[in-house]
């Protein structure tokens, strides 16, 4: 149902280039993976950040998110990092989120939707998480082919190396 992995915190240059075991697991797992940074002390999740993009807004991923949020009684922050060219895309994501969230009536959790600007997605998400006391960050990792993985800069991998809070990666 869920893989839980702890981080050691010693990220050398080669490990950052090739990826660590935990980031490899997030890319290959068929179930969600929860990465716990070194030194994390457990507290129930009260504020969850869901990094939203078009690939992540599916009924399946939002259903999983809903179950986590309602289990912990947490509120959800849907955060989209955009640059100047992606404002139209956000309107489509926002519309899709509302359609899925309100399909069966009102959602069982409170939420906010926002955009933040930043050249680095991981830096923008971490900054938002710090500012809003986020306890858990959730991202969706789309499955890519071997060649796509070589040429695509993985935001999920970057977050796994840079997060200071628990990070859950859900396979698409």
Coordinates of C-alpha atoms in Angstrom, one line a residue:
X1 CA 0.0 0.0 0.0
X2 CA 2.8 2.4 0.9
X3 CA 6.6 2.4 0.9
X4 CA 8.2 4.5 3.7
X5 CA 11.9 5.5 3.4
X6 CA 14.1 7.6 5.5
X7 CA 16.9 9.9 4.3
X8 CA 20.4 10.0 5.6
X9 CA 21.0 13.6 4.5
X10 CA 24.4 13.0 3.0
X11 CA 24.0 13.8 -0.6
X12 CA 27.3 13.7 -2.5
X13 CA 27.8 15.0 -6.0
X14 CA 27.6 11.6 -7.7
X15 CA 24.4 10.8 -5.8
X16 CA 22.8 14.0 -6.9
X17 CA 23.8 13.3 -10.5
X18 CA 22.7 9.7 -10.7
X19 CA 20.0 9.7 -8.0
X20 CA 19.7 8.0 -4.7
X21 CA 18.0 4.7 -3.9
X22 CA 14.9 6.6 -2.6
X23 CA 14.5 8.6 -5.7
X24 CA 14.9 5.5 -7.8
X25 CA 12.2 3.8 -5.8
X26 CA 9.8 6.8 -6.3
X27 CA 10.3 6.5 -10.0
X28 CA 9.7 2.7 -10.2
X29 CA 7.2 2.1 -7.4
X30 CA 3.6 1.2 -8.3
X31 CA 2.4 2.5 -4.9
X32 CA 2.9 5.8 -3.1
X33 CA 6.4 6.4 -1.5
X34 CA 6.7 8.5 1.6
X35 CA 10.2 10.0 2.0
X36 CA 11.1 11.1 5.5
X37 CA 14.0 13.5 5.9
X38 CA 16.6 12.8 8.6
X39 CA 15.7 14.4 11.9
X40 CA 11.9 14.5 11.3
X41 CA 9.8 14.2 14.4
X42 CA 6.3 12.7 13.8
X43 CA 3.4 15.0 14.2
X44 CA 0.0 14.5 12.6
X45 CA -0.3 16.3 9.2
X46 CA -2.4 19.5 9.5
X47 CA -1.4 21.2 6.3
X48 CA -0.7 19.3 3.1
X49 CA 0.8 20.9 0.0
X50 CA -0.3 19.2 -3.2
X51 CA 2.0 20.3 -6.1
X52 CA -0.5 20.6 -8.9
X53 CA 0.1 20.4 -12.6
X54 CA -2.0 19.0 -15.4
X55 CA -0.5 15.4 -15.1
X56 CA -1.4 15.3 -11.4
X57 CA -5.0 16.3 -11.5
X58 CA -6.7 13.0 -12.0
X59 CA -9.6 11.5 -10.1
X60 CA -7.4 8.7 -8.8
X61 CA -4.7 11.0 -7.4
X62 CA -7.2 13.4 -5.9
X63 CA -9.1 10.5 -4.3
X64 CA -5.9 9.3 -2.7
X65 CA -5.2 12.9 -1.5
X66 CA -8.7 13.2 -0.2
X67 CA -8.3 10.0 1.9
X68 CA -5.1 11.3 3.5
X69 CA -6.5 14.8 4.2
X70 CA -9.7 13.4 5.8
X71 CA -7.8 10.8 7.8
X72 CA -5.7 13.5 9.4
X73 CA -8.3 16.3 9.3
X74 CA -5.8 18.3 7.3
X75 CA -6.3 21.2 4.9
X76 CA -4.8 21.0 1.5
X77 CA -2.9 23.7 -0.4
X78 CA -3.0 23.1 -4.2
X79 CA 0.1 25.0 -5.3
X80 CA 1.1 25.5 -8.9
X81 CA 4.5 27.0 -9.8
X82 CA 4.2 29.0 -12.9
X83 CA 6.2 31.3 -15.1
X84 CA 4.9 33.9 -17.5
X85 CA 4.0 31.4 -20.2
X86 CA 1.9 29.0 -18.0
X87 CA -0.9 31.2 -16.7
X88 CA -3.4 29.8 -19.3
X89 CA -2.4 26.2 -18.3
X90 CA -3.2 27.1 -14.7
X91 CA -6.7 28.1 -15.6
X92 CA -7.2 24.7 -17.2
X93 CA -5.8 23.0 -14.1
X94 CA -7.9 25.0 -11.8
X95 CA -11.1 24.2 -13.7
X96 CA -10.2 20.5 -13.8
X97 CA -9.5 20.5 -10.0
X98 CA -12.9 22.0 -9.3
X99 CA -14.7 19.6 -11.5
X100 CA -13.1 16.5 -9.9
X101 CA -13.2 17.9 -6.3
X102 CA -16.9 18.8 -6.5
X103 CA -18.1 15.9 -8.7
X104 CA -19.8 14.0 -5.8
X105 CA -20.7 17.1 -3.8
X106 CA -18.6 19.2 -1.5
X107 CA -15.1 17.8 -0.6
X108 CA -14.6 16.5 2.9
X109 CA -11.6 18.7 3.5
X110 CA -10.8 22.4 3.3
X111 CA -8.5 23.6 0.6
X112 CA -6.9 26.6 -1.0
X113 CA -5.6 27.0 -4.5
X114 CA -2.7 29.3 -5.4
X115 CA 0.0 29.9 -7.8
X116 CA 3.5 30.9 -7.0
X117 CA 6.2 32.2 -9.4
X118 CA 9.6 30.8 -9.5
X119 CA 12.3 29.7 -11.9
X120 CA 13.0 26.6 -9.8
X121 CA 9.9 24.6 -9.0
X122 CA 11.6 22.9 -6.0
X123 CA 12.7 26.2 -4.5
X124 CA 9.3 27.8 -5.0
X125 CA 7.5 24.9 -3.4
X126 CA 9.9 24.8 -0.4
X127 CA 9.5 28.5 0.1
X128 CA 5.7 28.2 0.1
X129 CA 5.9 25.2 2.5
X130 CA 8.1 27.1 4.9
X131 CA 5.9 30.2 4.8
X132 CA 2.6 28.2 5.4
X133 CA 3.8 25.6 7.9
X134 CA 3.3 22.7 5.6
X135 CA 3.6 19.2 7.3
X136 CA 3.5 17.0 4.2
X137 CA 4.2 17.7 0.5
X138 CA 2.6 15.4 -2.1
X139 CA 3.7 15.2 -5.7
X140 CA 2.6 12.9 -8.6
X141 CA 5.4 11.2 -10.5
X142 CA 4.4 10.4 -14.1
X143 CA 5.9 7.2 -15.5
X144 CA 8.3 8.0 -18.3
X145 CA 10.2 5.9 -20.8
X146 CA 13.9 5.3 -20.5
X147 CA 14.7 8.1 -23.0
X148 CA 12.3 10.5 -21.4
X149 CA 14.0 10.0 -18.0
X150 CA 17.4 10.7 -19.6
X151 CA 16.3 14.0 -21.1
X152 CA 13.7 15.2 -18.6
X153 CA 14.7 17.2 -15.5
X154 CA 12.8 15.5 -12.7
X155 CA 11.1 18.0 -10.3
X156 CA 10.3 15.0 -8.1
X157 CA 13.9 14.0 -7.8
X158 CA 14.9 17.6 -7.1
X159 CA 12.3 17.8 -4.3
X160 CA 13.5 14.5 -2.9
X161 CA 17.0 16.0 -2.6
X162 CA 15.9 19.3 -1.2
X163 CA 12.9 18.8 1.0
X164 CA 13.0 19.4 4.8
X165 CA 9.5 17.9 5.4
X166 CA 8.0 14.5 4.5
X167 CA 7.4 14.1 0.8
X168 CA 4.9 11.6 -0.6
X169 CA 5.3 10.7 -4.2
X170 CA 2.2 9.1 -5.9
X171 CA 2.7 7.2 -9.2
X172 CA 0.6 8.5 -12.0

